[in-house]
XYZ file of C-alpha atoms in Angstrom:
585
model
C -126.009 -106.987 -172.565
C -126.515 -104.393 -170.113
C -128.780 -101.284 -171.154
C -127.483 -97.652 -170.126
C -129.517 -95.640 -167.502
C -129.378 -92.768 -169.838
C -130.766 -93.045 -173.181
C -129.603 -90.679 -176.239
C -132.958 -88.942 -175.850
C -131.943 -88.121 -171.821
C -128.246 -87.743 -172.793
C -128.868 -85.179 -175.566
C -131.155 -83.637 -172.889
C -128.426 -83.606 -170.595
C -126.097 -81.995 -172.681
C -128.426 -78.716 -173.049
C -129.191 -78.550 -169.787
C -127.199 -76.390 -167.744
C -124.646 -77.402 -165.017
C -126.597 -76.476 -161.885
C -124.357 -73.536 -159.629
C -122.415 -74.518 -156.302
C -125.586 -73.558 -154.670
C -127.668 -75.961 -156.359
C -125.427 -78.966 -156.429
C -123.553 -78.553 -153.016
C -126.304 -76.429 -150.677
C -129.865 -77.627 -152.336
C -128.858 -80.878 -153.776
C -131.374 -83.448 -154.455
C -128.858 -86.187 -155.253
C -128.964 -88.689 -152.220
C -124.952 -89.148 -151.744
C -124.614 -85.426 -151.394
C -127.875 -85.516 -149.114
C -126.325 -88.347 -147.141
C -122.691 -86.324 -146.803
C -124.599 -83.922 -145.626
C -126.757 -85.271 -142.781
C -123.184 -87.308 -141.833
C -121.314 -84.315 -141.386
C -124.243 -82.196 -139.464
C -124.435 -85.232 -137.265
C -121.034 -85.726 -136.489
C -120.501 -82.083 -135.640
C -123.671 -82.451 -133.374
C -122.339 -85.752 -131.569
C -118.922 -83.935 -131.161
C -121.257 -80.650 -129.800
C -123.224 -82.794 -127.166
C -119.969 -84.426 -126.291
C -118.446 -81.276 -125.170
C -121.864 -80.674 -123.175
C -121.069 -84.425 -121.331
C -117.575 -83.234 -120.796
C -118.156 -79.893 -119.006
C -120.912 -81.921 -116.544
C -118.215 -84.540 -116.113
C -115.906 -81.517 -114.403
C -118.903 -80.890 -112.367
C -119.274 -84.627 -111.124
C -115.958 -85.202 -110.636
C -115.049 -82.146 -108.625
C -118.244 -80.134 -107.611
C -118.294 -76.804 -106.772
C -114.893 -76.289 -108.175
C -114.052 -73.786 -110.722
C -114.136 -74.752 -114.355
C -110.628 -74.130 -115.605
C -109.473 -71.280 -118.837
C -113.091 -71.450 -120.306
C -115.145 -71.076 -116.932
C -115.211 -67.546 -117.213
C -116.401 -67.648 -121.483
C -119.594 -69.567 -120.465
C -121.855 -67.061 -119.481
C -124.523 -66.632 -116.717
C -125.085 -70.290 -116.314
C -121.283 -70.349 -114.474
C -120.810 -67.050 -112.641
C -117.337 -67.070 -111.628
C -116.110 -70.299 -113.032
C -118.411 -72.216 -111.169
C -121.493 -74.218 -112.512
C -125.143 -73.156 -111.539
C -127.491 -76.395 -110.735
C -130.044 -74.426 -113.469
C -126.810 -74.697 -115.780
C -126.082 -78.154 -114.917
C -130.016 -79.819 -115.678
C -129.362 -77.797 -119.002
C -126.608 -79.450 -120.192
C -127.983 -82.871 -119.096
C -131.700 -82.506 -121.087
C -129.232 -81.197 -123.995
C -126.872 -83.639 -124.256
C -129.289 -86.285 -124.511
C -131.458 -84.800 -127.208
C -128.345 -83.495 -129.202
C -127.067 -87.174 -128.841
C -130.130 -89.286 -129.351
C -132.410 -86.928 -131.933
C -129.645 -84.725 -133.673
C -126.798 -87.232 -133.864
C -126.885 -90.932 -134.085
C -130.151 -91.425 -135.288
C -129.521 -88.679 -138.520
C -125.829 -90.330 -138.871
C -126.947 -93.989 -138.874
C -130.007 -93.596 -141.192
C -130.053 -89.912 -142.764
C -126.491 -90.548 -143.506
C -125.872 -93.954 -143.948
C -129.229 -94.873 -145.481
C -129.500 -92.120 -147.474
C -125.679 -92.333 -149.425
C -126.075 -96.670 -149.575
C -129.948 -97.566 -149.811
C -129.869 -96.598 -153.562
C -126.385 -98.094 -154.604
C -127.219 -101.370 -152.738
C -130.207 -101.813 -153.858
C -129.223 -100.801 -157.591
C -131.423 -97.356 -157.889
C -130.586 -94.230 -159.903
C -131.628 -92.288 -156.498
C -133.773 -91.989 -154.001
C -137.776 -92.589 -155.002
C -138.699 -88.943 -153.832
C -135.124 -86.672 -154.509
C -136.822 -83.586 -153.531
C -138.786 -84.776 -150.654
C -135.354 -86.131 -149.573
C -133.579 -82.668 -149.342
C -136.655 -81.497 -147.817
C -136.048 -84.036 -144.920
C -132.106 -82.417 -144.320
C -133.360 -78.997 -144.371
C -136.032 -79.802 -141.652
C -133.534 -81.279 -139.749
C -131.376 -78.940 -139.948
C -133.508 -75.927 -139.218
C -134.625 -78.338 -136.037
C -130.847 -78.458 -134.491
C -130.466 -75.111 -135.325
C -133.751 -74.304 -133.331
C -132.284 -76.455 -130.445
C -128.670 -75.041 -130.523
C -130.319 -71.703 -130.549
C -132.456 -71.999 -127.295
C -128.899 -72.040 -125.388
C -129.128 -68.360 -126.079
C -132.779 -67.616 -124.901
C -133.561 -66.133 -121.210
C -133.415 -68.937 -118.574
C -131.287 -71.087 -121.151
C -131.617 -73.948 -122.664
C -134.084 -77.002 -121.979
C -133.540 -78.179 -118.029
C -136.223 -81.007 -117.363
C -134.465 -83.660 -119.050
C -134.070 -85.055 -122.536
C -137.871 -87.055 -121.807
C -139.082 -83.726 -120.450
C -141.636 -85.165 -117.954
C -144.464 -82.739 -116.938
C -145.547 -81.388 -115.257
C -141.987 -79.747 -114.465
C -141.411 -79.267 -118.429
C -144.633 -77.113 -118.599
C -143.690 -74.920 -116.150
C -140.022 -74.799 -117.175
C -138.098 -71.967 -119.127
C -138.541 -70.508 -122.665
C -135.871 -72.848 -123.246
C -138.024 -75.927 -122.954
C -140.386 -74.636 -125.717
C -137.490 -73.741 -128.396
C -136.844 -77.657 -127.449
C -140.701 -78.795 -128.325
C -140.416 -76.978 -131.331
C -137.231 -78.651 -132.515
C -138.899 -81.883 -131.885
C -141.245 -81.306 -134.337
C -138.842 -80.399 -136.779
C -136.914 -83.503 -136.130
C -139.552 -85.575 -136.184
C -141.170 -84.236 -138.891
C -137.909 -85.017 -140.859
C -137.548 -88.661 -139.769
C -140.917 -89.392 -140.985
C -139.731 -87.580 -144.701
C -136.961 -89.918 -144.993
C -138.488 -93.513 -143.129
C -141.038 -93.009 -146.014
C -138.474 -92.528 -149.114
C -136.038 -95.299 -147.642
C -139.327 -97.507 -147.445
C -140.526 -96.441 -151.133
C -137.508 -96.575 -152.574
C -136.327 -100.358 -151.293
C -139.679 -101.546 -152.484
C -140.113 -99.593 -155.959
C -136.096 -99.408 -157.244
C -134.750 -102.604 -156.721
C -132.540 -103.746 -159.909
C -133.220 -106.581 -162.057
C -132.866 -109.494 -160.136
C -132.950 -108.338 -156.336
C -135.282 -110.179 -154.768
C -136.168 -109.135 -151.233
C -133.911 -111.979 -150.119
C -130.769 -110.933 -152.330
C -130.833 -107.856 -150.459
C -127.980 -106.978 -148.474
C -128.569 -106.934 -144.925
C -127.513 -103.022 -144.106
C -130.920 -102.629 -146.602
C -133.314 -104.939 -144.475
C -131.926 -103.308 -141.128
C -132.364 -99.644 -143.029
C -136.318 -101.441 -144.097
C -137.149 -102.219 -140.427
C -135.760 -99.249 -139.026
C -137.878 -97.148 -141.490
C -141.198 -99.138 -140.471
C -140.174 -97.939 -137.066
C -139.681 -94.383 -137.618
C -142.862 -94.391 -139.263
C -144.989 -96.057 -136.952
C -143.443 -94.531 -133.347
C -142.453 -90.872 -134.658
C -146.145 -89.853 -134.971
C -147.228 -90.173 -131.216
C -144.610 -88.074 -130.176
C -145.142 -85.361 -132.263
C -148.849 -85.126 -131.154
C -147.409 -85.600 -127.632
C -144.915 -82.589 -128.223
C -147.530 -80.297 -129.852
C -150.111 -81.046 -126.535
C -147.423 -79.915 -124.497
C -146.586 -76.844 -126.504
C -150.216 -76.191 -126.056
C -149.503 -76.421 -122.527
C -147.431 -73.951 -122.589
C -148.170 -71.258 -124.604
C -152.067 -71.507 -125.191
C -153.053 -72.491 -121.500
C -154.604 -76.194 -122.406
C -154.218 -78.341 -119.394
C -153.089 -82.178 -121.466
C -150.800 -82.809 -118.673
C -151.146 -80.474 -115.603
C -153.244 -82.525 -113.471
C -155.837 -80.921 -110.801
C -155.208 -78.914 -108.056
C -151.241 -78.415 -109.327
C -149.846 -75.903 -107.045
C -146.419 -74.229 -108.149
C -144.134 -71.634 -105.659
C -147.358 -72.057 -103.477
C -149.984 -70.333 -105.858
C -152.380 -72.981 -107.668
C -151.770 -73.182 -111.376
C -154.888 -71.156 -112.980
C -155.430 -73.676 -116.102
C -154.083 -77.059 -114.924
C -157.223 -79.281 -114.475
C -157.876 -82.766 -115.397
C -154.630 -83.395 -117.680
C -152.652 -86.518 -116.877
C -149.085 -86.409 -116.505
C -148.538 -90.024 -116.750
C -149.953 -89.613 -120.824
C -146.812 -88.268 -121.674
C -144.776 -90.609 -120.145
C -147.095 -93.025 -122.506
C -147.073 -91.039 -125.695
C -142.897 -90.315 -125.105
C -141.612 -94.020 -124.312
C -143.921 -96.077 -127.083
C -141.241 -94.012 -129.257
C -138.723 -93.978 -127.215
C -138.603 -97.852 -127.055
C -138.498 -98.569 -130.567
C -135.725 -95.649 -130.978
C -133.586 -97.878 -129.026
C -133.981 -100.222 -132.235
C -133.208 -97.063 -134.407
C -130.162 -96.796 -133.175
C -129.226 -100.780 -133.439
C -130.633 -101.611 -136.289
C -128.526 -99.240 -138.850
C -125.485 -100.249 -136.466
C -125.811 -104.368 -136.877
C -126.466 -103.909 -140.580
C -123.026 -101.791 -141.148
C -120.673 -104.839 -138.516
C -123.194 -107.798 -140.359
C -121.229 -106.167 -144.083
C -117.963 -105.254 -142.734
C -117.908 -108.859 -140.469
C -118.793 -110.635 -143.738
C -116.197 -108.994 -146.133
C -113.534 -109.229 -143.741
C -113.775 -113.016 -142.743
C -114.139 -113.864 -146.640
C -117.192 -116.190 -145.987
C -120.826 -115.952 -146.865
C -122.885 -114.514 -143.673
C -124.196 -117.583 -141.564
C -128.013 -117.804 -141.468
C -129.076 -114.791 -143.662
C -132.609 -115.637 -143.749
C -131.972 -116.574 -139.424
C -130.857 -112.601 -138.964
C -133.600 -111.302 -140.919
C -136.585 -112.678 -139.273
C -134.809 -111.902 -136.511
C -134.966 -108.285 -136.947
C -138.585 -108.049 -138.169
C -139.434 -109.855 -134.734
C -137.282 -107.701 -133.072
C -139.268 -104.434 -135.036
C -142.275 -106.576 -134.138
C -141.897 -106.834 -130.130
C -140.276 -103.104 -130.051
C -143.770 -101.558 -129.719
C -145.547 -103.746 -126.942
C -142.261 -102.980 -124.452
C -142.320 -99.460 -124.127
C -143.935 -99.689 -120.018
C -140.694 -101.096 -118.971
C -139.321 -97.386 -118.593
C -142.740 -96.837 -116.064
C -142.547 -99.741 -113.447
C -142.106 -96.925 -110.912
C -145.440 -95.229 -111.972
C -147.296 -97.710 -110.273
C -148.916 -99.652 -112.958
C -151.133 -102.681 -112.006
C -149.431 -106.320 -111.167
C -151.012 -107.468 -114.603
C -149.949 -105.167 -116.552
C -146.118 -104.983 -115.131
C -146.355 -108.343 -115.498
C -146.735 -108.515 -119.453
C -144.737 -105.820 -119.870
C -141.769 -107.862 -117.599
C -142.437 -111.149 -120.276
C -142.526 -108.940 -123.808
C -139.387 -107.662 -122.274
C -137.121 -111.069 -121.707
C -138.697 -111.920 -124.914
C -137.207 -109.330 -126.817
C -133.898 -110.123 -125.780
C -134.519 -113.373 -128.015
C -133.444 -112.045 -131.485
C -131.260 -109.864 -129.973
C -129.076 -112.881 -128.845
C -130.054 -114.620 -132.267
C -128.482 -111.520 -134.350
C -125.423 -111.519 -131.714
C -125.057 -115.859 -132.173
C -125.225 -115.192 -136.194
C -122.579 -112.940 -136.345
C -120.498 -115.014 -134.050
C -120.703 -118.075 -135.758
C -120.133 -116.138 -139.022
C -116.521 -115.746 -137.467
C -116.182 -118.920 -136.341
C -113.127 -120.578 -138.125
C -112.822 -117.340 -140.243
C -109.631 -115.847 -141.764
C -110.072 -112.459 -140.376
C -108.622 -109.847 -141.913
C -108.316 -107.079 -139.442
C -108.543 -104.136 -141.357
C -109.891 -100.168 -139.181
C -113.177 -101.410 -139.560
C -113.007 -104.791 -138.573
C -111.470 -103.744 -134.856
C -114.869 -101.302 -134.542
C -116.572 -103.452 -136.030
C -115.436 -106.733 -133.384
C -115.838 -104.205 -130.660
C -119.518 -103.663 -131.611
C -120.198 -107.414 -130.514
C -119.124 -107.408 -126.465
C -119.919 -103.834 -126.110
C -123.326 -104.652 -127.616
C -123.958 -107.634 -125.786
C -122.933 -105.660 -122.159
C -125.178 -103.632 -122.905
C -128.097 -106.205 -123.557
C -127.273 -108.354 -120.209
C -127.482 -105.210 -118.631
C -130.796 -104.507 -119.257
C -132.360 -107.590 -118.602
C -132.468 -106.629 -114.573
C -134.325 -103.216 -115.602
C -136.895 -105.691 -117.011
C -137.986 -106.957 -113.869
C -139.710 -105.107 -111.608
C -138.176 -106.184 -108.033
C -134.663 -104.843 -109.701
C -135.822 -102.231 -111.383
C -137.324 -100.349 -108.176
C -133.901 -100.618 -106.451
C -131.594 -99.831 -110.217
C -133.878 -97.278 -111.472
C -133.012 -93.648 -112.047
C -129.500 -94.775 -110.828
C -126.142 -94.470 -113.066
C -126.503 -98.274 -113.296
C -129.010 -96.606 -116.075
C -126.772 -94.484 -117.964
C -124.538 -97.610 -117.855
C -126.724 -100.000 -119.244
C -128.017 -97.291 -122.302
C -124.555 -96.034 -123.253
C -123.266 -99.553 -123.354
C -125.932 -99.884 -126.138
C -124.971 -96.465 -127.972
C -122.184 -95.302 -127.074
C -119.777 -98.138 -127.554
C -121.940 -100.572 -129.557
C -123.939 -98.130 -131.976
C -121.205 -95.083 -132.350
C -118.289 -98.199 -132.672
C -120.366 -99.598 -135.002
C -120.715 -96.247 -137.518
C -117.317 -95.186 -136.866
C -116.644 -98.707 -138.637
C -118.907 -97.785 -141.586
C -116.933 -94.148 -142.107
C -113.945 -95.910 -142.255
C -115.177 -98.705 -144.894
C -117.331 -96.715 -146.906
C -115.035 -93.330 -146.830
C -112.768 -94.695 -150.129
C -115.960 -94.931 -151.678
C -117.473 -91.190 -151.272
C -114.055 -89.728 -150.884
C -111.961 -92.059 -153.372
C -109.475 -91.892 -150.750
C -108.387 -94.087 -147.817
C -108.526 -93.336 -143.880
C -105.191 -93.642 -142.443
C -104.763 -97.283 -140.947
C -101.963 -96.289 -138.302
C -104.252 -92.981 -137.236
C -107.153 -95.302 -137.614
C -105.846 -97.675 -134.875
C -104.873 -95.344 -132.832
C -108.193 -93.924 -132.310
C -109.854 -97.353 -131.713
C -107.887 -98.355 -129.007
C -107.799 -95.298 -127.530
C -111.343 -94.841 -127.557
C -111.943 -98.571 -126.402
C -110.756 -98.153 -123.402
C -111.493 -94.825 -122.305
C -115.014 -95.460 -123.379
C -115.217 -98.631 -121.151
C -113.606 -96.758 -118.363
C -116.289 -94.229 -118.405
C -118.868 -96.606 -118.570
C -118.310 -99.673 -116.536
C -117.526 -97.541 -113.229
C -121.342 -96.533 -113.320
C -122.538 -99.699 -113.470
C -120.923 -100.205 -110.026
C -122.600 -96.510 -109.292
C -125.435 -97.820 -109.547
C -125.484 -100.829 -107.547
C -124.124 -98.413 -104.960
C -127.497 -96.504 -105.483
C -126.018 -93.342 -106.710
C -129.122 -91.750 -108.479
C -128.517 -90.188 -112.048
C -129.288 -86.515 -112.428
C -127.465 -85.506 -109.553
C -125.758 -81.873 -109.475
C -123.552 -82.822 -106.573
C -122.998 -86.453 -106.023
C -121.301 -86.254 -102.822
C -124.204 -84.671 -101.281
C -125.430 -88.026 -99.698
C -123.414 -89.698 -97.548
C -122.993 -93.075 -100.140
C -122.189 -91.037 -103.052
C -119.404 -89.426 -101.312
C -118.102 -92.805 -100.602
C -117.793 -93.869 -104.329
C -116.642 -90.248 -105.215
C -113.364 -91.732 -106.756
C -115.288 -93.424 -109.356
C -116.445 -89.925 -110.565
C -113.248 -88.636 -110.928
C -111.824 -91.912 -112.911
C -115.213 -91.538 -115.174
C -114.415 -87.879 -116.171
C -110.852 -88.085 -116.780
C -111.666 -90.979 -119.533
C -114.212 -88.729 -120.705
C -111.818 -86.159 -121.783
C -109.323 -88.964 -123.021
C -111.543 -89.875 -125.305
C -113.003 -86.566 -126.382
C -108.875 -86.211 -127.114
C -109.397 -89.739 -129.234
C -111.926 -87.966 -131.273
C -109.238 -85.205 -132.784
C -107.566 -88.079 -133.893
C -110.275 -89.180 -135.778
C -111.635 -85.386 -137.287
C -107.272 -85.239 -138.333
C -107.588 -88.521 -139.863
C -111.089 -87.627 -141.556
C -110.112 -84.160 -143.319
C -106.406 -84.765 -144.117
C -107.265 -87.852 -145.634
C -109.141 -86.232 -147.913
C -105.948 -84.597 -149.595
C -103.123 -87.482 -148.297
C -104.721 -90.396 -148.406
C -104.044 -93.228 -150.557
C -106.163 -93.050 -153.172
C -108.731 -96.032 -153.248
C -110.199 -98.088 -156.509
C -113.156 -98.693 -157.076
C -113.416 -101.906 -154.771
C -110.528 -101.879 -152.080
C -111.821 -104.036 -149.737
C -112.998 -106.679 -152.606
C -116.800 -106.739 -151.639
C -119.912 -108.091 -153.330
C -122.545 -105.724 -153.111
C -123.449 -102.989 -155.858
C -122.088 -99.997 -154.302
C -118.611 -101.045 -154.985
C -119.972 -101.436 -158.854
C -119.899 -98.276 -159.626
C -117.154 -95.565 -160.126
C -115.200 -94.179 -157.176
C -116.736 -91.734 -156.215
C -120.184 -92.698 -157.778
C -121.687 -89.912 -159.944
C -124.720 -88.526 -160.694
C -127.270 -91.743 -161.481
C -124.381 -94.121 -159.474
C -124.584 -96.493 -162.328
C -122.907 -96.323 -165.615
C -124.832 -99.550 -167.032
C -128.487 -100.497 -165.312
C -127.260 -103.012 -162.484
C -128.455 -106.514 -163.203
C -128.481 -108.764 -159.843
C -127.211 -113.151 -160.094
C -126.858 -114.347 -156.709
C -127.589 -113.079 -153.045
C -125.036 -110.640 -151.458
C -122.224 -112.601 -149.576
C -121.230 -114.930 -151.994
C -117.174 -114.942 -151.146
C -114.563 -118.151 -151.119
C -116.329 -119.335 -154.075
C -114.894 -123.132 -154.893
C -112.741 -122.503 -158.693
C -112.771 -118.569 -158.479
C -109.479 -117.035 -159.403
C -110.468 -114.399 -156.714
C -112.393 -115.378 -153.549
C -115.482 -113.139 -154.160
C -118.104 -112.997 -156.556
C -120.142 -109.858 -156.936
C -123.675 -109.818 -157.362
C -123.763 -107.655 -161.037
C -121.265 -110.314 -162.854
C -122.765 -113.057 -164.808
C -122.226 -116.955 -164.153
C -120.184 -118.124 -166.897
C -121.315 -120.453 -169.862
């Protein structure tokens, strides 16, 4: 017979103890589904922020020089007249892909989603450290405010990219250090929660959940912790050297004899500029994984639930992803082919690179062959969720020619780039949590998404999404080079200048899609069908408890029987067996 969480000693505790204020529970909470609806919604107003930073550079691409139209005039300094400055323009570029990256996908896929399902799947009361886990939103949160804030400062914003290379990032604006500060918030907050999600999968498993009866969202959440933990760190030191560059007059970067507006640079001397490029891409490599990982573990649970079969090769998938963790740290010179590295060395770094692709295809053939001769049931989150799997797997092929060095000196720094990376993110990893909002959402909310509004906003943002992105893949092989303020300034971007124009109008087609979705997400939350405890008849524990969960998840300690995907069970009356029931006598 189960045993209650609670005993009478804790309950009769509980009962004197007074019900903390709306600050306490809904501001400062230390209980991890709050934590985790908060980091979702930050993030998602963050994503929806950068996106409206891509959308006003996609009026500049597609018709440069032009006027913006009604809000032209509302944007300040940075667009005198309507019209965007170049300054303006490398502003919203270095933001967009920090707000994206480092205040929105990453915080949404494992502040969010690993923070609200770690504990319920793996059985646990909460997280192993509830305070240290509010202390890692705040941080973040005071870091995107810090960023979001250095729009405001004199000069604006960060301008030398979202990898801010020195020496050019040194000697940048005031908005460049706001943006080295942030950093360190955000990464000081990653490394907060990779260690609780770590502690707590190890320490707070229920009876009976043996590392291999885990689901597979919680090994994905595991490996993508280990990585946090492990890459964050270099980049932080790496971010404070710079600072240090700039406002203390070290010289970590500037190398000798650095001359700037033709007066020599008093305290550059003996730094290395390359270093950074080091220090920045042996995290930004395993990020990459960040961003997957979290994304195959939520399509591996909604693929399994929705074709009614256990998941094919569990154990296959999992050793996949540790390789993959594995491999993600001895890749990172791929991104530095063009810094003119020795034949050896590109060489090894060309062969760890096809051989990462390896699990990658293994994780891709498991989930295929998990469908194979299904019963799908295609539910919202299934179409994301099936989407994930090309869009993924574009993005994959895609990067094998950036691998190599011969193609990589003719591809790189083009848009055949940005096409290759936002295949990976933008429709595989953003498809893939927009499938976990929709599955989990009757869970926190009690209350089901809208199927009909639901649809709509797939399909819709399908194919705009692919029509933004395929177009620069053919950019790219044109040789159009990324980070340009006006592409029509050489003769062969003019050529392909349609392309830009076809690009931005499916950006703001699908920045439309996305109202859909925010209409769908809040109305729901008063119209929506309300949801049991376990609408879409899963396994795991999180659909064990009440709807939504409450304070401790569990009513009864969770006791685990069988691994996680045991569904069309021979002799069940239903065709799913969850992991807290008992085999009968």
């Amino acid at each position: 017979m189960h045993q209650p969480i609670l005993t009478e000693h804790h309950e009769a505790a509980h009962a004197e103890h007074h019900e903390p204020g709306f600050i306490g529970k809904y501001i400062f909470s230390v209980d991890h589904k709050w934590i985790g609806v908060q980091y979702t919604v930050t993030a998602l107003c963050f994503l929806f922020f950068g996106f409206c930073l891509m959308m006003l550079m996609r009026w500049q691409l597609a018709f440069p020089g032009e006027p913006l139209p009604l809000i032209g005039n509302l944007l300040g300094e940075g667009m005198p007249g309507g019209v965007m400055l170049p300054e303006f323009y490398n502003s919203l570029g270095a933001m967009h892909g920090t707000i994206m990256v480092f205040l929105g996908v990453v915080p949404l896929a494992v502040g969010g989603f690993g923070n609200y399902l770690v504990p319920l799947q793996v059985g646990a009361p909460d997280m192993a450290f509830p305070k240290l886990n509010a202390a890692s939103y705040w941080v973040y949160f005071v870091g995107g405010v810090i960023m979001f804030a250095s729009f405001f400062v004199p000069g604006g914003a960060a301008n030398s990219g979202w990898t801010s290379y020195p020496p050019l990032s040194v000697i940048a604006t005031a908005g460049q250090t706001w943006w080295l500060v942030g950093m360190v918030f955000l990464i000081t907050s990653s490394l907060l929660g990779s260690v609780n999600i770590i502690v707590t999968i190890v320490q707070l498993r229920a009876k009976g959940l043996s590392f291999f009866r885990m689901p597979f969202l919680v090994w994905a959440q595991f490996v993508t912790s280990f990585l946090l933990l492990l890459a964050f760190p270099p980049l932080e030191a790496a971010g404070i050297l710079q600072l240090m560059d700039r406002v203390a007059g070290t010289s970590f970067f500037l190398p000798t004899g650095l001359v700037v507006s033709g007066a020599a640079m008093t305290n550059a001397g003996g730094g290395n500029p390359i270093l950074w490029q080091h220090l920045f891409w042996f995290l930004a490599h395993p990020e990459v994984y960040v961003l997957i990982l979290p994304a195959v573990g939520i399509v591996t649970e909604i693929i399994v639930n929705n074709t009614r079969k256990p998941l094919y090769g569990y154990k296959t998938i999992i050793y996949g992803i540790l390789f993959l963790g594995f491999m993600s740290f001895i890749v990172w010179a791929h991104h530095m082919f063009m810094t003119g590295m020795g034949v050896t060395m590109s060489n090894f770094f060309q062969v760890t690179t096809m051989i990462i692709s390896i699990p990658s295809v293994v994780v891709l053939t498991v989930l295929i062959l998990t469908l194979w001769g299904a019963s799908i049931r295609f539910t919202v989150p299934m179409h994301f969720a099936l989407a994930f799997l090309p869009m993924f797997a574009i993005g994959g092929l895609t990067g094998l020619p950036l691998g190599l060095t011969a193609s990589d000196i003719y591809l790189h720094d083009t848009y055949y780039v940005i096409g290759h990376f936002h295949y990976v993110v933008a429709p595989g990893t953003l498809f893939a949590l927009f499938a976990g909002i929709y599955f989990w959402y009757p869970k926190v909310t009690g209350r089901m998404m809208s199927r009909f509004f639901g649809k709509l906003h797939f399909w819709l943002s399908f194919i705009s999404i692919n029509g933004i992105f395929f177009p620069m893949l053919i950019q790219g092989i044109a040789g159009l080079n990324r980070r340009l303020y006006d592409p029509t300034f050489y003769t062969h971007g003019a050529a392909i200048q349609n392309l830009n124009v076809i690009i931005s109008v499916c950006a703001w087609c699908l920045g439309a899609a996305q109202l859909i979705f925010v209409l769908n997400f809040f109305l729901s939350l008063k119209f929506g069908k309300k949801a049991t405890d376990n609408p879409w008849d899963s396994t795991t524990l999180e659909w064990a408890t009440p709807t939504p969960p409450p304070h401790g998840n569990f009513l009864h300690e969770p006791v685990v029987y069988r691994g996680p995907y045991e569904y069309s069970v021979p002799g069940m009356t239903e065709d799913f067996l969850p992991q807290h029931v008992p085999a009968k006598a």
